[in-house]
Coordinates of C-alpha atoms and ligand atoms in Angstrom, one line a residue:
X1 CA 94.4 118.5 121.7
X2 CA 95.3 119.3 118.5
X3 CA 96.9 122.8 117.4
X4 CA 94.6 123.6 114.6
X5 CA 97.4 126.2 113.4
X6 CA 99.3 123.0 111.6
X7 CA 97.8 120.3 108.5
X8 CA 97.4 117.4 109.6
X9 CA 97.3 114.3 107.4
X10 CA 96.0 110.6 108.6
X11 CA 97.2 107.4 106.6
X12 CA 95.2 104.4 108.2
X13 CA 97.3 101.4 107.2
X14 CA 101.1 101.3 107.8
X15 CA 102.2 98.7 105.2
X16 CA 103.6 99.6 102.0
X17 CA 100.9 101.7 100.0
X18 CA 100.4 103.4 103.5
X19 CA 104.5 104.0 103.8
X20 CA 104.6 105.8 100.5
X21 CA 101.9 107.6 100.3
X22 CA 103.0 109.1 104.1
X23 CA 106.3 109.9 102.8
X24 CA 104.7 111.8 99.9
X25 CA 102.3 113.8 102.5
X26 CA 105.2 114.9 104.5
X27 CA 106.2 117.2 101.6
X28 CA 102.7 119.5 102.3
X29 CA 101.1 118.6 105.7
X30 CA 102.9 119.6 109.3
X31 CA 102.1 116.1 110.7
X32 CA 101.2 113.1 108.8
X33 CA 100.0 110.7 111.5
X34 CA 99.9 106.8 110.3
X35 CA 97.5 104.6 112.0
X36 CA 98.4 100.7 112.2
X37 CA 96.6 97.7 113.2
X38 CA 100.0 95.5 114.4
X39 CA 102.7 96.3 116.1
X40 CA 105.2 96.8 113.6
X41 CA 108.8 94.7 113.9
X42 CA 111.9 96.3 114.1
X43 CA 113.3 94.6 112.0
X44 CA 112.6 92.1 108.4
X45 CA 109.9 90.2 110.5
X46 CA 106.6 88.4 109.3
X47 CA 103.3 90.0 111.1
X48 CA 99.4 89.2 110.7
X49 CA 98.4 92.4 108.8
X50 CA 100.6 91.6 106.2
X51 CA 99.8 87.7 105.7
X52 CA 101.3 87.8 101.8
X53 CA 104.5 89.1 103.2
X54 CA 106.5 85.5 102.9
X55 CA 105.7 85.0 99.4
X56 CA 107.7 86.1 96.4
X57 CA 107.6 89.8 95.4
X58 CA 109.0 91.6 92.4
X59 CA 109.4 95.0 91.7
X60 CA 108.9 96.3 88.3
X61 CA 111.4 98.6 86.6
X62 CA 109.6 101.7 86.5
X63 CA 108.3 101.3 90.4
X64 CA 111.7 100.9 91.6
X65 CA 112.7 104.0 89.6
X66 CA 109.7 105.8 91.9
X67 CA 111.1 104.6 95.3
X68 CA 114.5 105.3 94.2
X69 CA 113.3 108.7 93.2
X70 CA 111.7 109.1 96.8
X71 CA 114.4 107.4 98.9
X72 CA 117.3 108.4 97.6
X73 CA 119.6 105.8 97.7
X74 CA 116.9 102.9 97.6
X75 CA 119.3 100.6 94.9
X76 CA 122.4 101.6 96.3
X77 CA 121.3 100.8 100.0
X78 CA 119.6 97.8 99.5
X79 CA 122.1 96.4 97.2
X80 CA 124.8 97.0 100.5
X81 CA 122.3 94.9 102.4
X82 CA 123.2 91.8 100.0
X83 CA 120.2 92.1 97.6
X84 CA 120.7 90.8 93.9
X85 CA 120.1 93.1 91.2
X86 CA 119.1 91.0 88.4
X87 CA 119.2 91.9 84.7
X88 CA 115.1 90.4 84.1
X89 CA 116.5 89.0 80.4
X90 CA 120.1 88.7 81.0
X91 CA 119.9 86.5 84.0
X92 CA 116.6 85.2 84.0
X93 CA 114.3 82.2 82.7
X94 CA 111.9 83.8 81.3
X95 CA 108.6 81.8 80.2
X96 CA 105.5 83.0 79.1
X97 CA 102.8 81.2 77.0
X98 CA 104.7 78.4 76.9
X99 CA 107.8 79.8 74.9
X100 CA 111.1 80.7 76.5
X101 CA 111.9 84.3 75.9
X102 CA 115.1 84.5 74.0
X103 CA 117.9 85.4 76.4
X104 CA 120.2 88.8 76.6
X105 CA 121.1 91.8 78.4
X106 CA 117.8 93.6 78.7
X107 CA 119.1 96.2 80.6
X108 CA 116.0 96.2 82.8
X109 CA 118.2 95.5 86.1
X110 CA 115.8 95.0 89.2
X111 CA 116.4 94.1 92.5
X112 CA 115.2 91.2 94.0
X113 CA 114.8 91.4 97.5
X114 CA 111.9 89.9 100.2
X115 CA 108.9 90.9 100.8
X116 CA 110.5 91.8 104.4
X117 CA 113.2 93.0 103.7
X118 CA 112.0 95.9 101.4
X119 CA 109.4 96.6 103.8
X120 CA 111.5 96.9 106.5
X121 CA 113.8 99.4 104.5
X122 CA 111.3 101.4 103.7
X123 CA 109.4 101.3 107.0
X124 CA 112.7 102.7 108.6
X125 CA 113.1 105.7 106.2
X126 CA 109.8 106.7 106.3
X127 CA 109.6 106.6 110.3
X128 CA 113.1 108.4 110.5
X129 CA 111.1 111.3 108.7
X130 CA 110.6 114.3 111.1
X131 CA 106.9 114.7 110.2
X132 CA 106.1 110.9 110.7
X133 CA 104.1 109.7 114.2
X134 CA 103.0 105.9 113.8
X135 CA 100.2 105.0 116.1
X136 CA 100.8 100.9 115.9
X137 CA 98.1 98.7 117.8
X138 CA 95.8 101.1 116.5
X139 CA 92.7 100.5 114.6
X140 CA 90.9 102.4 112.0
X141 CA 86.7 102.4 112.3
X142 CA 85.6 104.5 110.0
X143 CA 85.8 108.6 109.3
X144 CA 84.4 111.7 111.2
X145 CA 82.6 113.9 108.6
X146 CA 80.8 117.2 108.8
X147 CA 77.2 117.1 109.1
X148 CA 76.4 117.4 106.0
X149 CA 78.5 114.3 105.3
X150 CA 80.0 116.0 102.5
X151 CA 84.2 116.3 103.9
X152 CA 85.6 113.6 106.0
X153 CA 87.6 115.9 108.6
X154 CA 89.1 112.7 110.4
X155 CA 89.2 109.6 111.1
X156 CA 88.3 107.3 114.7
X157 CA 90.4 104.8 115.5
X158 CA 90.6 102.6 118.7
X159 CA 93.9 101.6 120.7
X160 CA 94.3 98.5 121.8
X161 CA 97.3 98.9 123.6
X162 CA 95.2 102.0 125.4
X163 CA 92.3 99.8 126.7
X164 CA 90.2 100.1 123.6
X165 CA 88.7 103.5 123.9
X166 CA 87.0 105.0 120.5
X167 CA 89.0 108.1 119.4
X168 CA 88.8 110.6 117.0
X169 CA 91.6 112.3 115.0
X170 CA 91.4 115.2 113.5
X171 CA 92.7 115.6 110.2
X172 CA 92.8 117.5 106.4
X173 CA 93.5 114.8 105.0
X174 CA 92.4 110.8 105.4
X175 CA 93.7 108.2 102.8
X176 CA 92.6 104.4 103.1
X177 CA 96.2 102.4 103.0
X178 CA 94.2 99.4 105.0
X179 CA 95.1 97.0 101.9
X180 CA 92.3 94.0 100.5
X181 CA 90.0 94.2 103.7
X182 CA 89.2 98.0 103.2
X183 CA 85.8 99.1 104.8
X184 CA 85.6 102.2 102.8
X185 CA 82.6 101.1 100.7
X186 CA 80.8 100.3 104.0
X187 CA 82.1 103.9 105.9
X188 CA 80.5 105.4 103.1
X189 CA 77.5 103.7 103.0
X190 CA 76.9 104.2 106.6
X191 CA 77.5 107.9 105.4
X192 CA 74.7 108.2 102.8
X193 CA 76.6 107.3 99.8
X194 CA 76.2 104.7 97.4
X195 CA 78.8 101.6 97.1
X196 CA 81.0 102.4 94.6
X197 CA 80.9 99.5 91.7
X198 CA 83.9 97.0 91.5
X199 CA 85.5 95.2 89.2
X200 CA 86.1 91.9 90.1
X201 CA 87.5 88.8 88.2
X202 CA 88.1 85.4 90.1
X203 CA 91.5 83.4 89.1
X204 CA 91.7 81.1 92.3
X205 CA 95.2 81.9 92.8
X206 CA 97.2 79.9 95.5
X207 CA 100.7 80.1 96.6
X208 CA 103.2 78.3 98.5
X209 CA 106.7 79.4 99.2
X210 CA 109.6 78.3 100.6
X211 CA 113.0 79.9 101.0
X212 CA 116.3 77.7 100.3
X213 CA 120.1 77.6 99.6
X214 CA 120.6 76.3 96.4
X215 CA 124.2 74.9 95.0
X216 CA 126.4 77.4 93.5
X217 CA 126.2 75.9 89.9
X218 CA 122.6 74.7 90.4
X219 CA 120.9 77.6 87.5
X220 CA 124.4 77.7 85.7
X221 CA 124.8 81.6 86.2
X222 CA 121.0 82.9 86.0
X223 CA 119.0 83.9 89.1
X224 CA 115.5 83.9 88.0
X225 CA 113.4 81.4 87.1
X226 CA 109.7 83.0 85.7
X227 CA 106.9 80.5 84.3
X228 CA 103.7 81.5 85.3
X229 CA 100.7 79.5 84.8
X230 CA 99.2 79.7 81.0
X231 CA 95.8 79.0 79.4
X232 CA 95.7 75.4 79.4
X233 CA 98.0 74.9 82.1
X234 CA 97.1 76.3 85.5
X235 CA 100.1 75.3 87.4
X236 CA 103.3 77.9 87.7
X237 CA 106.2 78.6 89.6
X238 CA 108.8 81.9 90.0
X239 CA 112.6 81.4 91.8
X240 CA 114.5 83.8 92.5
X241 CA 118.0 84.8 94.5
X242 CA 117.2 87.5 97.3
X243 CA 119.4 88.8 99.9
X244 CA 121.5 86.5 102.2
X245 CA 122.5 84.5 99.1
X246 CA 119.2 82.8 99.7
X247 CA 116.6 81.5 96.9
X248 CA 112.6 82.2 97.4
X249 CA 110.6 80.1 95.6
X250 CA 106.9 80.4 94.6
X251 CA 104.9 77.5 93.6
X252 CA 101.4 78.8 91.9
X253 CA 98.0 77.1 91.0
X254 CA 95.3 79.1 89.2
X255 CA 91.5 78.4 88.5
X256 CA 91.9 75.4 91.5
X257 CA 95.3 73.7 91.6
X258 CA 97.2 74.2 94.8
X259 CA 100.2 73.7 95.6
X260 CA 101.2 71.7 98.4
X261 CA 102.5 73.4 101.9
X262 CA 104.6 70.5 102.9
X263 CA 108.1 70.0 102.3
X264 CA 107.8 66.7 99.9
X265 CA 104.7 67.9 98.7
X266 CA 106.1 70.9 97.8
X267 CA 109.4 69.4 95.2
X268 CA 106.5 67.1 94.1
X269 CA 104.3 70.0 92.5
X270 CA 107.8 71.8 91.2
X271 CA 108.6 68.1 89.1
X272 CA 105.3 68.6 87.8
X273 CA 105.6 71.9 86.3
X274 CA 105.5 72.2 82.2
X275 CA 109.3 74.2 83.3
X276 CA 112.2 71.9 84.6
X277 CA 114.2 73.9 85.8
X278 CA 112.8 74.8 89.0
X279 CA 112.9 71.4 90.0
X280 CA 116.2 70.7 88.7
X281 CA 117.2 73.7 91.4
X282 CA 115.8 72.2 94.2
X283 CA 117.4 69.2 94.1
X284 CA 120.8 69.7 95.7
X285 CA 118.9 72.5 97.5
X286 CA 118.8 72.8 101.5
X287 CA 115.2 73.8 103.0
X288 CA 115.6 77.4 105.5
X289 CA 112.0 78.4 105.6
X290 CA 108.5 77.1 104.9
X291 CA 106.5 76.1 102.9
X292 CA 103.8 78.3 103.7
X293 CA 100.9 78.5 101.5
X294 CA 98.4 81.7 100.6
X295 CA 95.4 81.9 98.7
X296 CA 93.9 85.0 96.3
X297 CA 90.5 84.4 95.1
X298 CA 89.7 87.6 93.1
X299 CA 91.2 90.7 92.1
X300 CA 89.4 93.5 92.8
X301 CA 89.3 96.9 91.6
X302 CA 86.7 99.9 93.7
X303 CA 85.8 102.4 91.1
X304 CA 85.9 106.1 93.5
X305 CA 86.6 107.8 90.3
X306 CA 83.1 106.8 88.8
X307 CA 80.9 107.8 92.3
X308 CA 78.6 110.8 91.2
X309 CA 78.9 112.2 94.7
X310 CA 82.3 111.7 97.2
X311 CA 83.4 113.6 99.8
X312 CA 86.2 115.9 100.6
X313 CA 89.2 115.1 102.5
X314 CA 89.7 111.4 101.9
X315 CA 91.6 108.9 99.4
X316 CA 92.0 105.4 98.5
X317 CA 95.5 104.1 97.8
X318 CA 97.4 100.4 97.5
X319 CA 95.4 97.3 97.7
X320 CA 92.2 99.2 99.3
X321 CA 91.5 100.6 95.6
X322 CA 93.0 97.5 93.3
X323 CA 94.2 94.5 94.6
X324 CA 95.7 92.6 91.5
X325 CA 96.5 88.7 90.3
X326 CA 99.6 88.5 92.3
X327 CA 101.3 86.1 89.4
X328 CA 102.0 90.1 87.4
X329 CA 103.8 91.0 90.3
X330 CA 102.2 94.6 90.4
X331 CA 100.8 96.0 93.6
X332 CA 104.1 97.7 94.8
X333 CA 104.6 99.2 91.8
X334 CA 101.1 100.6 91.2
X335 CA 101.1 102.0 94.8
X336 CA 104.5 104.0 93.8
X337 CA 102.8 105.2 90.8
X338 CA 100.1 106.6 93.0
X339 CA 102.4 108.0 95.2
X340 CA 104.2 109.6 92.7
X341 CA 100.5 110.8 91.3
X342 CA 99.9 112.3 94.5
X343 CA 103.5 113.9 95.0
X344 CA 103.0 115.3 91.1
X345 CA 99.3 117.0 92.7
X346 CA 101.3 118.9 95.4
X347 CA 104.2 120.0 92.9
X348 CA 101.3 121.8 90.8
X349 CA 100.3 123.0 93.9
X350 CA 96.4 121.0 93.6
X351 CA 94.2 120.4 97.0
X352 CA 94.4 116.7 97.3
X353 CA 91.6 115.9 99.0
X354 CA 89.0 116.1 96.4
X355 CA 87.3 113.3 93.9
X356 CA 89.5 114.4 90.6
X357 CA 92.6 113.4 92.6
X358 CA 90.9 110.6 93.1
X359 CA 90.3 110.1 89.5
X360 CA 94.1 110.7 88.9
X361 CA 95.5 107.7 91.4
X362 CA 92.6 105.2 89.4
X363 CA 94.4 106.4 86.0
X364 CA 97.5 105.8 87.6
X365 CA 96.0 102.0 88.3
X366 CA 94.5 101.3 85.0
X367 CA 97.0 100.2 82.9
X368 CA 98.4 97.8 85.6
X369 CA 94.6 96.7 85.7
X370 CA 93.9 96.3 82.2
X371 CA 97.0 94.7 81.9
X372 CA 96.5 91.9 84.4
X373 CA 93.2 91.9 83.3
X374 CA 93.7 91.3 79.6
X375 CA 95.9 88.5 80.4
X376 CA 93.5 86.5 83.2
X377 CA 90.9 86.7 80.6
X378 CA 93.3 85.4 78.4
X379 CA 91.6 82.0 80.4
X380 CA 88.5 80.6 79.3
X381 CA 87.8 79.6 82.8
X382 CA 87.9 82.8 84.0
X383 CA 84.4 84.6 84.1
X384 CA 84.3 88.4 82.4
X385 CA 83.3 90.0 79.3
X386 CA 85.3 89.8 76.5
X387 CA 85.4 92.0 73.7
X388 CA 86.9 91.7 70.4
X389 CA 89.9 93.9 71.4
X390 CA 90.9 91.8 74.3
X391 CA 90.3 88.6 72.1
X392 CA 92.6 90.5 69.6
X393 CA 95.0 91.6 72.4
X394 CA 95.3 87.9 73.9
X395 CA 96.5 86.6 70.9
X396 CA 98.7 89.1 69.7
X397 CA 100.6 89.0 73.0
X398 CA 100.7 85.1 72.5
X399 CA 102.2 85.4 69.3
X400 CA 104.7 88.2 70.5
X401 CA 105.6 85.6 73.4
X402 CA 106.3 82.8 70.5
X403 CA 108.4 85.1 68.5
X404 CA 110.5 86.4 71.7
X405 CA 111.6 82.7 71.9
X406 CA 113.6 83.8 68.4
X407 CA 114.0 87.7 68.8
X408 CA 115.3 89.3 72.0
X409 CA 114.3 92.7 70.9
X410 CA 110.9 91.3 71.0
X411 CA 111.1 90.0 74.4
X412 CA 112.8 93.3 75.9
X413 CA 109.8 94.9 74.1
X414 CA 107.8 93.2 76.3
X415 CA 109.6 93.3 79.5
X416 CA 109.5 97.0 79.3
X417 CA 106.2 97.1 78.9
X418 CA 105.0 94.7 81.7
X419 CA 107.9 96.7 84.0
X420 CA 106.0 100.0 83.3
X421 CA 108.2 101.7 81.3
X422 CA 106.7 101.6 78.4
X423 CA 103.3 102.3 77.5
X424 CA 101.2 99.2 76.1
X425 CA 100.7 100.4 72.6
X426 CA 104.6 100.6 72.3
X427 CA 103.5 97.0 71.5
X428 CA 101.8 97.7 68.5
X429 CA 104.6 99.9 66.8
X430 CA 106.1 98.4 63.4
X431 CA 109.7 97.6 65.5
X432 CA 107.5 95.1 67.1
X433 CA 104.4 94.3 65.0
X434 CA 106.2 93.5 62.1
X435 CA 108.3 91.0 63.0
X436 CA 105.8 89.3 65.0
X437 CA 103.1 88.9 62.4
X438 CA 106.4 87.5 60.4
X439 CA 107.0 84.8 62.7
X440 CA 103.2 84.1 62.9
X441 CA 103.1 83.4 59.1
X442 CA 106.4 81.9 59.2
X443 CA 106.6 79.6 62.4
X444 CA 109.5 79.4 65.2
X445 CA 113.1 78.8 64.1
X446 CA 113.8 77.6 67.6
X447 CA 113.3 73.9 68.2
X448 CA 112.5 73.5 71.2
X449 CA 111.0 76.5 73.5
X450 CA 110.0 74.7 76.5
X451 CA 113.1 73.6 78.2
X452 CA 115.3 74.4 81.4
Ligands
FAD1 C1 100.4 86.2 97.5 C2 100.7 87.7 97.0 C3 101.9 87.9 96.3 C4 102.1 89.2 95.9 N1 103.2 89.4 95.0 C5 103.5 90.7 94.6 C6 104.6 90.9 93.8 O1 105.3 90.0 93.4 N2 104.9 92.2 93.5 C7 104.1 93.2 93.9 O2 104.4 94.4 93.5 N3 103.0 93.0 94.6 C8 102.7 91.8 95.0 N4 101.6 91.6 95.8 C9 100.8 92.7 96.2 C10 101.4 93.5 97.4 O3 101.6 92.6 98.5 C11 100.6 94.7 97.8 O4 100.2 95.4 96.6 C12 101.4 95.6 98.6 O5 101.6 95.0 99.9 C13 100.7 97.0 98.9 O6 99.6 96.7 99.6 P1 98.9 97.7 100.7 O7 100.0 98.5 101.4 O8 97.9 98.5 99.9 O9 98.2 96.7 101.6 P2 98.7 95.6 102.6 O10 100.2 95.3 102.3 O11 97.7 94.5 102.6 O12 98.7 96.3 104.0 C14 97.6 96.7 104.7 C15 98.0 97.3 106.0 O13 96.9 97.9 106.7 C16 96.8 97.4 108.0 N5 95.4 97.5 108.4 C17 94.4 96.7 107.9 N6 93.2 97.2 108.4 C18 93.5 98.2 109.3 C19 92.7 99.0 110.1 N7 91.4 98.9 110.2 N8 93.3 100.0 110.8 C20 94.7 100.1 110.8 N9 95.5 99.3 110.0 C21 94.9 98.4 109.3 C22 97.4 96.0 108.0 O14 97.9 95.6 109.2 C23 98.5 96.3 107.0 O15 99.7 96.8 107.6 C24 101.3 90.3 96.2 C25 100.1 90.0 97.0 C26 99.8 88.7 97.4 C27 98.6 88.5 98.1

């Protein structure tokens, strides 16, 4: 039974929008309660609810700044545990658009660890919190509401590991952390309300990723390797160094390429990537893990914020709002912005449970969106309405990509920008504009752009 004396919070979903946003909760609400589907490892495991969890992931700049903000200690720990920190100009190969960014010391310095491994961190800090409980084996169906359907005052879950048995818990508070599947826009409908619209756009990502130990000397000194897939060319690949002085590498195919998920298949596609290098790495390289191959139809945005009626006492966070073109590397980062949206609504002392707090976590998405967006459009094949300011935007971020093979100020420009630390009309300020309309009417002074 619960004692109705003490705020209760439920976070259904215990991944890592879930894991943030129940950190931020503890800060207002006696008992924040998280409500998972798998049993959770104890340790940097794979499990089914998480089936991205073997493929690359970057942080941005300005989401690791978040987490370090609300773990303290975040770099510091996770660089003890072996984990690179990686300067993304200084020490990567940056391509974009077909140009190699110009290389220096960007001083954007992020680290690169595993999926599992930063899940795993932060799984343990957040369940070492005194205010945590984590129900795992434990299934979200939908939300309790009052009978005018107008608050959601919990949420019913079943237990699997407890024979199955429909429950309800109570709550103040119920945020949606349940990632790409979400059933929101069903719970509500079977509520009375109307399906929120979506934004969708179809890219036909797939992935395939295998983990390897590389020579020391094999990317003479750098430990990045970005060239994501381009108008034109719909095959891409990302390497990096994580912790155990391992390498992960992602093959990528948009719009229908694929990537192979065997072994031979695998250095096959990486030869026949526009970028040498990453198949230059591999070929001294041992094989530790996979391949193993994921696909990512659509992205997907639910617009809450635009519902003329939603009720009380629930929120959307993570993937179950927007769930992004994983080649931008964004969804960790978005879901720290939106936990640090939610943490700046209790500092100013707001409700949270109410539609303009929902409102605030899709601002905190939009850029990110409109971002990724902007750039999948960028691809004829890609279906979506195109106005004359994207068409505008596209190419001025192609001609700022073919001037950052000449200028590093250019490319840091844009590094900060796509690591959120920057806004995206920091891009249009004469520092930048200027010299990159002078390059367009000028042409490259670097030969060859393309190679390693
Ligand atoms: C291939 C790929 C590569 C990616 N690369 C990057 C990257 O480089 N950088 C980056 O920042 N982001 C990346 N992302 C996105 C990133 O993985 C997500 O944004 C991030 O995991 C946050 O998602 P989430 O917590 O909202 O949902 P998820 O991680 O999908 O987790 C959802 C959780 O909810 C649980 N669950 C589901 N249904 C229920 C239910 N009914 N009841 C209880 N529990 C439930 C699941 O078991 C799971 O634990 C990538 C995504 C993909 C697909």
């Amino acid at each position: 039974m619960r004692d109705s004396r003490r705020t209760r919070a439920v976070v259904c979903g215990g991944s890592v929008a879930g894991l943030l946003a129940a950190r931020v909760l503890t800060e207002r609400y006696d008992d924040v309660l998280i409500v998972e589907r798998d049993v959770l490892p104890a340790g940097p495991s794979h499990r089914r609810g998480v089936p991205q969890d073997r493929h690359i992931h970057g942080i941005v700049g300005r989401g690791q700044a978040i987490l370090d903000e609300l773990f303290p200690g975040f770099v510091a720990d996770l660089t003890a545990r072996g984990v690179p920190v990686i300067d993304q100009l200084g020490q990567a190969r940056v391509h974009l658009n077909g140009h190699r960014l110009r290389r220096a010391r960007s001083g954007i310095e992020v680290l690169s660890a595993s999926r599992l491994c930063l899940e795993d961190y932060l799984r343990q800090r957040v369940l070492a919190l005194p205010r945590i409980t984590l129900l795992e084996e434990t299934s979200a169906l939908g939300f309790t509401t009052t009978p005018d359907h107008r608050a959601v005052i919990g949420a019913r879950i079943t237990r699997s590991g407890l024979g199955g048995k429909d429950e309800v818990l109570q709550a103040d508070l119920v945020i949606d952390a349940t990632g790409r599947g979400t059933r929101t826009p069903y719970w509500l409908a079977d509520l009375g309300y109307p399906s929120p619209e979506s934004d969708t756009l179809t890219v036909n990502v797939a992935y395939s990723t295998a983990v390897w130990r590389l020579p020391d000397d094999a990317l003479a000194g750098d430990r990045a390797v970005i060239a994501g897939p381009r108008p034109g060319v719909h095959r891409g690949g990302a390497l990096a160094a994580i912790e155990g002085d391992r390498y992960i590498v992602t093959l990528i195919g948009m719009l229908g390429e694929s990537p192979p998920d065997s072994p031979d298949g695998f250095v096959e596609y990486a030869h026949s990537l526009e970028v040498p290098s990453i198949a230059e790495a591999l070929a001294d390289a041992v094989l530790l893990e996979g391949p193993v191959r994921t696909r990512f139809p659509t992205s997907l945005r639910h617009r809450y914020d635009r519902m003329r009626r939603f009720p009380t006492g629930l929120l959307v966070v993570g993937d179950a709002l927007a769930s992004f073109n994983p080649i931008y590397g964004q969804g960790i980062s978005v879901a720290a912005l939106q936990a640090h949206t939610l943490q700046d609504q209790l500092r100013r002392g707001r409700a949270l449970g109410t539609q303009s707090v929902m409102r605030a976590l899709t601002r905190a998405t939009n850029n990110a969106w409109d971002a990724a967006a902007g750039a999948d459009l960028a691809f004829p094949e890609v279906a979506g309405q195109r106005d004359l300011k994207q068409r505008l935007g596209s190419s001025y971020v192609a001609r700022l990509h073919a001037a950052a093979a000449d200028d590093s100020t250019l490319g840091t420009a844009f590094l900060r920008v796509a690591a959120m630390l920057d806004p995206p009309q920091s891009l249009f300020r004469p520092a930048v504009s200027v010299p990159v309309l002078a390059h367009a009417l000028r042409g490259p002074r670097s030969r060859d752009h393309r190679s390693r």
